[in-house]
Amino acid sequence: MRTRFLLLCGIVLAFCVWLLLYQTGKQQKVLVNENNQAASNQPNQLQQPQQSNVTTEYFPNSNSNGISAVSQAVPNTNHTATEEQRRQFIANWQAPIDFYGQVVDENTNPVEGASVQFEWDESPTVDVPKTASRKSDVTGLFSLEGERGRVLNVLISKEGYYSSRKDKTSYMYALTDNKFSPSALNPVIFHLLKKGTGENLIAVKQNYRVPRDGTPLGIDLTTGKAITGGTGNLVVQCWTNDQGKRSGQKYDWHCLITIPGGGLVLSDEEFPFSAPENGYISTNEIVMPADFPHWKNDVDLKFYYQLPNGNYGRMTFSMIAGGQHFCMIDSVLNPTDSRNLEPVQ
């Protein structure tokens, strides 16, 4: 009986110990979970921030012969900002295009029937530009209205006329600080020169090595041959002090261009087709000291010339001093006594 009583008491005591240990472990587990939850709500200094992906949108621009890019650092999970920026960019590109022009000849008279070619990109996402054609009216006027885009190119031509290369041909309407403002009351003027009767001219286009110590170089403008001894209807002399100079260093140099027995007249005419009757001087000198603010080692000159026999011509003369040290001439000469220097077309 006593033995049974002790056994029963042992079982009850063991149960009480187990129950006490179970409750304590449960409380510790709850406490650990609460601490972990609290810790997860605190900033972790060692945790690296999540990186958002970057999306780049490209917009082709055929007018600039390249590609301009607009980059937006936006998460890939949200494309709203990217699409909105795309729409805004295209809207800014598609500015209203209106253009008003007038074609005139060398005497400022209106030219009727001139061909006008327009070209523009309506959208940055389209590779093929839009085009349109017009003809100038009896007053030389023409126009383009109601189009959209960023840049408008305008080309003028007419059979029997030369088109001026000095006229502006590209006009910006958007995405620039210098936007073009069209005006029907103040049209853009384009110039054409009516072709005349051409002449059979003697053409010479050639390079020549030039001594740098002043030794004359003679050139025959009827054949293009270099002549020793400094004779010829064109004589070039050059003095260049570039010895011992490092690459990029400036140096003194000067050059004499002489038409013996004749002369030359400087001119920057776009169409030098009629030589002047007078005003010719025998020599032109190019002086380029090392301390000249606009120093350079090359010079281009354009001039009419008259030979001793009375023949007229025109020339582009280019001199490059230092290094290989040479000049280039691009000359046409009328072998008659005519001052007409327009070539046969």
mmCIF file of C-alpha atoms in Angstrom:
data_model
loop_
_atom_site.group_PDB
_atom_site.id
_atom_site.type_symbol
_atom_site.label_atom_id
_atom_site.label_comp_id
_atom_site.label_asym_id
_atom_site.label_seq_id
_atom_site.Cartn_x
_atom_site.Cartn_y
_atom_site.Cartn_z
ATOM 1 C CA MET A 1 0.000 0.000 0.000
ATOM 2 C CA ARG A 2 2.782 2.373 0.968
ATOM 3 C CA THR A 3 4.665 1.474 -2.197
ATOM 4 C CA ARG A 4 1.663 2.320 -4.390
ATOM 5 C CA PHE A 5 1.221 5.664 -2.644
ATOM 6 C CA LEU A 6 4.873 6.651 -3.250
ATOM 7 C CA LEU A 7 4.634 5.648 -6.897
ATOM 8 C CA LEU A 8 1.537 7.773 -7.408
ATOM 9 C CA CYS A 9 3.210 10.769 -5.749
ATOM 10 C CA GLY A 10 6.243 10.367 -8.068
ATOM 11 C CA ILE A 11 4.037 10.394 -11.143
ATOM 12 C CA VAL A 12 2.216 13.523 -9.985
ATOM 13 C CA LEU A 13 5.528 15.294 -9.216
ATOM 14 C CA ALA A 14 6.972 14.416 -12.642
ATOM 15 C CA PHE A 15 3.870 15.765 -14.349
ATOM 16 C CA CYS A 16 4.123 19.034 -12.415
ATOM 17 C CA VAL A 17 7.827 19.441 -13.399
ATOM 18 C CA TRP A 18 7.029 18.797 -17.081
ATOM 19 C CA LEU A 19 4.168 21.288 -17.018
ATOM 20 C CA LEU A 20 6.405 23.935 -15.431
ATOM 21 C CA LEU A 21 9.171 23.437 -18.023
ATOM 22 C CA TYR A 22 6.669 23.529 -20.918
ATOM 23 C CA GLN A 23 5.162 26.858 -19.856
ATOM 24 C CA THR A 24 8.623 28.423 -19.389
ATOM 25 C CA GLY A 25 9.776 27.317 -22.861
ATOM 26 C CA LYS A 26 6.600 28.647 -24.435
ATOM 27 C CA GLN A 27 7.098 32.054 -22.847
ATOM 28 C CA GLN A 28 10.712 32.183 -24.012
ATOM 29 C CA LYS A 29 9.679 31.298 -27.564
ATOM 30 C CA VAL A 30 7.059 34.035 -27.583
ATOM 31 C CA LEU A 31 9.609 36.503 -26.260
ATOM 32 C CA VAL A 32 12.118 35.543 -28.946
ATOM 33 C CA ASN A 33 9.516 35.932 -31.687
ATOM 34 C CA GLU A 34 8.495 39.337 -30.394
ATOM 35 C CA ASN A 35 12.126 40.457 -30.282
ATOM 36 C CA ASN A 36 12.702 39.267 -33.845
ATOM 37 C CA GLN A 37 9.581 41.072 -35.038
ATOM 38 C CA ALA A 38 10.696 44.279 -33.353
ATOM 39 C CA ALA A 39 14.160 43.944 -34.816
ATOM 40 C CA SER A 40 12.770 43.525 -38.330
ATOM 41 C CA ASN A 41 11.017 46.902 -37.935
ATOM 42 C CA GLN A 42 14.307 48.664 -37.197
ATOM 43 C CA PRO A 43 16.736 49.878 -39.916
ATOM 44 C CA ASN A 44 19.556 47.436 -40.552
ATOM 45 C CA GLN A 45 22.818 49.299 -41.155
ATOM 46 C CA LEU A 46 24.423 46.273 -42.774
ATOM 47 C CA GLN A 47 21.562 45.586 -45.153
ATOM 48 C CA GLN A 48 22.196 46.819 -48.699
ATOM 49 C CA PRO A 49 19.410 48.933 -50.227
ATOM 50 C CA GLN A 50 17.555 47.413 -53.146
ATOM 51 C CA GLN A 51 18.684 48.716 -56.530
ATOM 52 C CA SER A 52 16.028 49.947 -58.949
ATOM 53 C CA ASN A 53 16.552 49.095 -62.604
ATOM 54 C CA VAL A 54 17.236 51.889 -65.141
ATOM 55 C CA THR A 55 15.301 52.069 -68.375
ATOM 56 C CA THR A 56 16.714 54.046 -71.353
ATOM 57 C CA GLU A 57 14.498 55.251 -74.171
ATOM 58 C CA TYR A 58 16.078 56.153 -77.551
ATOM 59 C CA PHE A 59 14.685 58.575 -80.098
ATOM 60 C CA PRO A 60 16.240 58.616 -83.608
ATOM 61 C CA ASN A 61 16.960 62.031 -85.128
ATOM 62 C CA SER A 62 17.740 61.832 -88.836
ATOM 63 C CA ASN A 63 18.352 65.600 -89.081
ATOM 64 C CA SER A 64 21.395 65.414 -86.807
ATOM 65 C CA ASN A 65 22.593 62.121 -88.391
ATOM 66 C CA GLY A 66 22.686 60.458 -85.021
ATOM 67 C CA ILE A 67 20.651 59.244 -82.050
ATOM 68 C CA SER A 68 19.654 61.323 -79.078
ATOM 69 C CA ALA A 69 18.845 59.486 -75.828
ATOM 70 C CA VAL A 70 16.558 60.286 -72.928
ATOM 71 C CA SER A 71 17.345 58.179 -69.832
ATOM 72 C CA GLN A 72 14.955 57.775 -66.942
ATOM 73 C CA ALA A 73 15.984 56.089 -63.684
ATOM 74 C CA VAL A 74 12.636 54.486 -62.892
ATOM 75 C CA PRO A 75 11.802 51.041 -61.435
ATOM 76 C CA ASN A 76 10.724 48.496 -63.996
ATOM 77 C CA THR A 77 7.613 47.880 -61.894
ATOM 78 C CA ASN A 78 6.245 51.314 -62.824
ATOM 79 C CA HIS A 79 6.327 52.491 -66.474
ATOM 80 C CA THR A 80 3.958 55.431 -66.036
ATOM 81 C CA ALA A 81 6.724 58.055 -65.713
ATOM 82 C CA THR A 82 8.626 56.663 -68.712
ATOM 83 C CA GLU A 83 5.605 56.688 -70.999
ATOM 84 C CA GLU A 84 4.632 60.171 -69.877
ATOM 85 C CA GLN A 85 8.122 61.497 -70.603
ATOM 86 C CA ARG A 86 8.075 59.805 -73.997
ATOM 87 C CA ARG A 87 4.782 61.452 -74.888
ATOM 88 C CA GLN A 88 6.054 64.836 -73.682
ATOM 89 C CA PHE A 89 9.265 64.523 -75.728
ATOM 90 C CA ILE A 90 7.342 63.685 -78.904
ATOM 91 C CA ALA A 91 4.885 66.523 -78.235
ATOM 92 C CA ASN A 92 7.773 68.984 -77.876
ATOM 93 C CA TRP A 93 9.340 67.639 -81.082
ATOM 94 C CA GLN A 94 6.152 68.043 -83.116
ATOM 95 C CA ALA A 95 6.081 71.833 -83.171
ATOM 96 C CA PRO A 96 3.858 73.576 -85.749
ATOM 97 C CA ILE A 97 5.703 74.171 -89.036
ATOM 98 C CA ASP A 98 4.823 77.112 -91.263
ATOM 99 C CA PHE A 99 7.284 78.596 -93.759
ATOM 100 C CA TYR A 100 7.182 81.558 -96.132
ATOM 101 C CA GLY A 101 9.851 82.293 -98.727
ATOM 102 C CA GLN A 102 10.596 84.264 -101.871
ATOM 103 C CA VAL A 103 12.990 83.560 -104.760
ATOM 104 C CA VAL A 104 14.837 86.443 -106.447
ATOM 105 C CA ASP A 105 17.578 86.699 -109.087
ATOM 106 C CA GLU A 106 20.916 88.556 -109.011
ATOM 107 C CA ASN A 107 19.074 91.834 -109.625
ATOM 108 C CA THR A 108 16.537 91.124 -106.819
ATOM 109 C CA ASN A 109 13.772 90.529 -109.385
ATOM 110 C CA PRO A 110 11.262 87.788 -108.416
ATOM 111 C CA VAL A 111 11.779 84.399 -110.074
ATOM 112 C CA GLU A 112 8.627 82.550 -111.098
ATOM 113 C CA GLY A 113 8.493 78.766 -111.381
ATOM 114 C CA ALA A 114 11.449 77.946 -109.140
ATOM 115 C CA SER A 115 11.297 74.423 -107.673
ATOM 116 C CA VAL A 116 11.041 74.266 -103.881
ATOM 117 C CA GLN A 117 11.727 71.000 -102.047
ATOM 118 C CA PHE A 118 10.736 70.668 -98.369
ATOM 119 C CA GLU A 119 11.875 67.874 -96.059
ATOM 120 C CA TRP A 120 11.200 67.350 -92.343
ATOM 121 C CA ASP A 121 10.851 64.644 -89.676
ATOM 122 C CA GLU A 122 7.354 64.665 -88.247
ATOM 123 C CA SER A 123 8.239 62.245 -85.423
ATOM 124 C CA PRO A 124 11.521 61.202 -83.751
ATOM 125 C CA THR A 125 10.457 57.554 -84.012
ATOM 126 C CA VAL A 126 10.087 57.535 -87.832
ATOM 127 C CA ASP A 127 13.161 57.105 -90.022
ATOM 128 C CA VAL A 128 11.625 58.243 -93.330
ATOM 129 C CA PRO A 129 11.207 62.037 -93.518
ATOM 130 C CA LYS A 130 8.143 63.717 -94.950
ATOM 131 C CA THR A 131 8.526 65.759 -98.138
ATOM 132 C CA ALA A 132 6.579 68.337 -100.110
ATOM 133 C CA SER A 133 7.117 70.289 -103.338
ATOM 134 C CA ARG A 134 6.099 73.790 -104.322
ATOM 135 C CA LYS A 135 6.631 76.257 -107.175
ATOM 136 C CA SER A 136 7.275 79.959 -106.687
ATOM 137 C CA ASP A 137 4.505 82.188 -108.053
ATOM 138 C CA VAL A 138 4.761 85.231 -110.304
ATOM 139 C CA THR A 139 5.994 87.292 -107.339
ATOM 140 C CA GLY A 140 8.558 84.625 -106.380
ATOM 141 C CA LEU A 141 6.593 83.669 -103.246
ATOM 142 C CA PHE A 142 5.970 80.164 -101.888
ATOM 143 C CA SER A 143 4.872 78.660 -98.563
ATOM 144 C CA LEU A 144 4.342 75.526 -96.471
ATOM 145 C CA GLU A 145 1.670 75.479 -93.750
ATOM 146 C CA GLY A 146 0.018 73.148 -91.264
ATOM 147 C CA GLU A 147 2.829 70.619 -90.810
ATOM 148 C CA ARG A 148 4.606 69.490 -87.641
ATOM 149 C CA GLY A 149 8.181 68.581 -86.806
ATOM 150 C CA ARG A 150 11.476 69.824 -85.397
ATOM 151 C CA VAL A 151 13.652 70.831 -88.394
ATOM 152 C CA LEU A 152 12.645 71.932 -91.887
ATOM 153 C CA ASN A 153 15.071 71.740 -94.831
ATOM 154 C CA VAL A 154 14.402 73.937 -97.875
ATOM 155 C CA LEU A 155 16.132 73.548 -101.259
ATOM 156 C CA ILE A 156 15.619 75.950 -104.204
ATOM 157 C CA SER A 157 16.505 75.276 -107.841
ATOM 158 C CA LYS A 158 15.535 76.191 -111.375
ATOM 159 C CA GLU A 159 16.752 75.114 -114.775
ATOM 160 C CA GLY A 160 19.055 77.740 -116.259
ATOM 161 C CA TYR A 161 20.026 79.211 -112.857
ATOM 162 C CA TYR A 162 22.758 78.718 -110.266
ATOM 163 C CA SER A 163 21.551 78.162 -106.703
ATOM 164 C CA SER A 164 23.309 80.160 -104.003
ATOM 165 C CA ARG A 165 25.283 78.143 -101.439
ATOM 166 C CA LYS A 166 25.199 81.098 -99.066
ATOM 167 C CA ASP A 167 21.456 80.883 -98.453
ATOM 168 C CA LYS A 168 20.375 79.187 -95.244
ATOM 169 C CA THR A 169 18.605 75.888 -95.921
ATOM 170 C CA SER A 170 17.825 74.439 -92.450
ATOM 171 C CA TYR A 171 15.342 75.941 -89.969
ATOM 172 C CA MET A 172 14.773 74.800 -86.351
ATOM 173 C CA TYR A 173 11.245 74.885 -84.888
ATOM 174 C CA ALA A 174 11.670 72.940 -81.620
ATOM 175 C CA LEU A 175 14.112 71.755 -78.932
ATOM 176 C CA THR A 176 16.476 74.696 -79.407
ATOM 177 C CA ASP A 177 17.049 78.095 -77.826
ATOM 178 C CA ASN A 178 17.047 79.742 -81.271
ATOM 179 C CA LYS A 179 13.700 78.773 -82.795
ATOM 180 C CA PHE A 180 12.784 80.008 -86.253
ATOM 181 C CA SER A 181 9.767 82.332 -86.375
ATOM 182 C CA PRO A 182 7.994 82.313 -89.767
ATOM 183 C CA SER A 183 6.330 85.453 -91.106
ATOM 184 C CA ALA A 184 4.187 85.819 -94.210
ATOM 185 C CA LEU A 185 4.956 89.553 -94.172
ATOM 186 C CA ASN A 186 8.713 88.956 -94.003
ATOM 187 C CA PRO A 187 9.489 85.884 -96.155
ATOM 188 C CA VAL A 188 12.934 84.274 -96.263
ATOM 189 C CA ILE A 189 14.814 85.391 -99.394
ATOM 190 C CA PHE A 190 16.500 82.807 -101.636
ATOM 191 C CA HIS A 191 18.866 83.815 -104.434
ATOM 192 C CA LEU A 192 19.322 82.412 -107.930
ATOM 193 C CA LEU A 193 21.801 83.562 -110.574
ATOM 194 C CA LYS A 194 20.778 83.272 -114.208
ATOM 195 C CA LYS A 195 23.319 81.321 -116.239
ATOM 196 C CA GLY A 196 25.020 83.177 -119.058
ATOM 197 C CA THR A 197 27.023 82.115 -122.073
ATOM 198 C CA GLY A 198 29.949 80.003 -120.963
ATOM 199 C CA GLU A 199 33.516 80.151 -122.266
ATOM 200 C CA ASN A 200 36.065 77.426 -122.973
ATOM 201 C CA LEU A 201 38.458 78.123 -120.110
ATOM 202 C CA ILE A 202 41.901 76.679 -119.363
ATOM 203 C CA ALA A 203 41.725 74.969 -115.991
ATOM 204 C CA VAL A 204 44.711 74.202 -113.738
ATOM 205 C CA LYS A 205 44.345 72.483 -110.357
ATOM 206 C CA GLN A 206 47.615 71.305 -108.841
ATOM 207 C CA ASN A 207 49.847 71.162 -105.735
ATOM 208 C CA TYR A 208 53.409 72.518 -105.635
ATOM 209 C CA ARG A 209 56.250 72.192 -103.129
ATOM 210 C CA VAL A 210 57.424 75.668 -102.124
ATOM 211 C CA PRO A 211 60.971 76.428 -100.840
ATOM 212 C CA ARG A 212 60.936 77.994 -97.380
ATOM 213 C CA ASP A 213 63.962 80.261 -97.916
ATOM 214 C CA GLY A 214 62.412 82.673 -100.420
ATOM 215 C CA THR A 215 63.562 80.862 -103.567
ATOM 216 C CA PRO A 216 60.993 81.766 -106.261
ATOM 217 C CA LEU A 217 58.640 79.088 -107.586
ATOM 218 C CA GLY A 218 57.373 79.893 -111.097
ATOM 219 C CA ILE A 219 54.130 78.429 -112.458
ATOM 220 C CA ASP A 220 52.775 78.546 -116.003
ATOM 221 C CA LEU A 221 49.021 79.135 -115.686
ATOM 222 C CA THR A 222 48.369 77.867 -119.210
ATOM 223 C CA THR A 223 49.950 74.440 -118.620
ATOM 224 C CA GLY A 224 50.276 74.097 -114.839
ATOM 225 C CA LYS A 225 54.010 73.328 -115.098
ATOM 226 C CA ALA A 226 56.483 74.523 -112.459
ATOM 227 C CA ILE A 227 59.298 76.614 -113.954
ATOM 228 C CA THR A 228 62.782 76.806 -112.468
ATOM 229 C CA GLY A 229 64.438 80.183 -112.040
ATOM 230 C CA GLY A 230 61.290 81.910 -110.851
ATOM 231 C CA THR A 231 59.884 82.719 -114.277
ATOM 232 C CA GLY A 232 56.258 82.163 -115.223
ATOM 233 C CA ASN A 233 53.007 84.106 -115.135
ATOM 234 C CA LEU A 234 52.607 83.272 -111.422
ATOM 235 C CA VAL A 235 55.523 83.445 -108.959
ATOM 236 C CA VAL A 236 55.322 82.237 -105.347
ATOM 237 C CA GLN A 237 57.919 82.994 -102.655
ATOM 238 C CA CYS A 238 57.780 81.958 -99.029
ATOM 239 C CA TRP A 239 59.955 82.520 -95.953
ATOM 240 C CA THR A 240 59.268 80.270 -92.974
ATOM 241 C CA ASN A 241 61.104 80.250 -89.639
ATOM 242 C CA ASP A 242 59.917 76.903 -88.302
ATOM 243 C CA GLN A 243 63.311 75.242 -87.807
ATOM 244 C CA GLY A 244 63.716 73.814 -84.302
ATOM 245 C CA LYS A 245 60.051 74.398 -83.473
ATOM 246 C CA ARG A 246 58.132 71.664 -81.718
ATOM 247 C CA SER A 247 54.809 70.440 -83.048
ATOM 248 C CA GLY A 248 52.120 72.973 -82.166
ATOM 249 C CA GLN A 249 54.556 75.880 -81.710
ATOM 250 C CA LYS A 250 53.948 79.069 -83.672
ATOM 251 C CA TYR A 251 56.548 80.587 -85.966
ATOM 252 C CA ASP A 252 57.010 83.576 -88.269
ATOM 253 C CA TRP A 253 56.193 83.088 -91.924
ATOM 254 C CA HIS A 254 55.182 85.178 -94.899
ATOM 255 C CA CYS A 255 54.506 84.642 -98.578
ATOM 256 C CA LEU A 256 54.566 86.742 -101.776
ATOM 257 C CA ILE A 257 52.218 86.046 -104.711
ATOM 258 C CA THR A 258 53.184 87.902 -107.897
ATOM 259 C CA ILE A 259 51.714 88.162 -111.409
ATOM 260 C CA PRO A 260 54.758 89.598 -113.285
ATOM 261 C CA GLY A 261 53.698 92.288 -115.748
ATOM 262 C CA GLY A 262 50.055 91.855 -114.723
ATOM 263 C CA GLY A 263 48.150 91.891 -111.451
ATOM 264 C CA LEU A 264 45.479 90.484 -109.154
ATOM 265 C CA VAL A 265 42.336 91.687 -107.360
ATOM 266 C CA LEU A 266 41.114 89.927 -104.196
ATOM 267 C CA SER A 267 37.448 88.901 -104.321
ATOM 268 C CA ASP A 268 35.084 86.728 -102.260
ATOM 269 C CA GLU A 269 32.226 86.630 -104.803
ATOM 270 C CA GLU A 270 30.228 83.413 -104.796
ATOM 271 C CA PHE A 271 29.985 83.466 -108.600
ATOM 272 C CA PRO A 272 33.228 85.112 -109.857
ATOM 273 C CA PHE A 273 32.269 85.062 -113.506
ATOM 274 C CA SER A 274 33.129 88.612 -114.579
ATOM 275 C CA ALA A 275 36.674 89.904 -114.063
ATOM 276 C CA PRO A 276 36.956 93.619 -113.205
ATOM 277 C CA GLU A 277 38.455 96.005 -115.760
ATOM 278 C CA ASN A 278 40.874 97.699 -113.354
ATOM 279 C CA GLY A 279 42.165 97.777 -109.774
ATOM 280 C CA TYR A 280 44.871 95.120 -110.303
ATOM 281 C CA ILE A 281 48.097 95.101 -108.261
ATOM 282 C CA SER A 282 51.160 93.041 -109.170
ATOM 283 C CA THR A 283 51.846 91.495 -105.735
ATOM 284 C CA ASN A 284 49.920 90.315 -102.702
ATOM 285 C CA GLU A 285 51.756 89.507 -99.455
ATOM 286 C CA ILE A 286 50.634 87.174 -96.686
ATOM 287 C CA VAL A 287 52.281 88.076 -93.348
ATOM 288 C CA MET A 288 51.882 85.753 -90.352
ATOM 289 C CA PRO A 289 54.076 86.647 -87.317
ATOM 290 C CA ALA A 290 54.154 84.138 -84.454
ATOM 291 C CA ASP A 291 52.536 86.629 -82.048
ATOM 292 C CA PHE A 292 49.599 87.365 -84.348
ATOM 293 C CA PRO A 293 46.376 86.766 -82.320
ATOM 294 C CA HIS A 294 44.742 84.862 -85.207
ATOM 295 C CA TRP A 295 47.873 83.009 -86.293
ATOM 296 C CA LYS A 296 47.542 79.914 -88.446
ATOM 297 C CA ASN A 297 49.801 77.984 -90.771
ATOM 298 C CA ASP A 298 47.420 77.972 -93.745
ATOM 299 C CA VAL A 299 45.704 80.666 -95.798
ATOM 300 C CA ASP A 300 43.180 80.584 -98.645
ATOM 301 C CA LEU A 301 42.910 83.519 -101.054
ATOM 302 C CA LYS A 302 40.464 84.084 -103.899
ATOM 303 C CA PHE A 303 41.242 86.591 -106.606
ATOM 304 C CA TYR A 304 40.872 87.623 -110.233
ATOM 305 C CA TYR A 305 44.069 88.036 -112.190
ATOM 306 C CA GLN A 306 45.203 89.653 -115.438
ATOM 307 C CA LEU A 307 48.224 88.456 -117.402
ATOM 308 C CA PRO A 308 50.621 90.753 -119.328
ATOM 309 C CA ASN A 309 48.974 89.717 -122.625
ATOM 310 C CA GLY A 310 45.608 90.978 -121.379
ATOM 311 C CA ASN A 311 44.038 87.576 -120.644
ATOM 312 C CA TYR A 312 41.865 87.292 -117.519
ATOM 313 C CA GLY A 313 41.458 84.513 -115.036
ATOM 314 C CA ARG A 314 40.349 83.662 -111.500
ATOM 315 C CA MET A 315 42.036 81.548 -108.832
ATOM 316 C CA THR A 316 41.754 80.030 -105.389
ATOM 317 C CA PHE A 317 45.258 80.013 -103.883
ATOM 318 C CA SER A 318 45.955 77.905 -100.768
ATOM 319 C CA MET A 319 49.230 78.033 -98.836
ATOM 320 C CA ILE A 320 50.297 75.644 -96.066
ATOM 321 C CA ALA A 321 53.521 76.770 -94.350
ATOM 322 C CA GLY A 322 55.686 74.409 -92.308
ATOM 323 C CA GLY A 323 55.780 70.638 -92.502
ATOM 324 C CA GLN A 324 55.690 69.620 -96.167
ATOM 325 C CA HIS A 325 55.337 73.281 -97.102
ATOM 326 C CA PHE A 326 53.266 73.502 -100.269
ATOM 327 C CA CYS A 327 50.695 75.579 -102.121
ATOM 328 C CA MET A 328 47.716 74.567 -104.222
ATOM 329 C CA ILE A 329 46.156 76.559 -107.051
ATOM 330 C CA ASP A 330 42.694 76.101 -108.572
ATOM 331 C CA SER A 331 42.702 78.385 -111.611
ATOM 332 C CA VAL A 332 40.676 79.043 -114.761
ATOM 333 C CA LEU A 333 41.973 81.308 -117.539
ATOM 334 C CA ASN A 334 40.154 82.756 -120.539
ATOM 335 C CA PRO A 335 42.612 82.503 -123.463
ATOM 336 C CA THR A 336 40.846 85.343 -125.280
ATOM 337 C CA ASP A 337 40.687 88.988 -124.242
ATOM 338 C CA SER A 338 37.193 88.474 -122.740
ATOM 339 C CA ARG A 339 36.569 89.115 -119.046
ATOM 340 C CA ASN A 340 33.914 86.385 -119.031
ATOM 341 C CA LEU A 341 35.013 83.574 -116.674
ATOM 342 C CA GLU A 342 31.810 81.529 -116.639
ATOM 343 C CA PRO A 343 32.498 77.938 -117.732
ATOM 344 C CA VAL A 344 30.577 76.121 -120.424
ATOM 345 C CA GLN A 345 27.826 74.004 -118.826
#
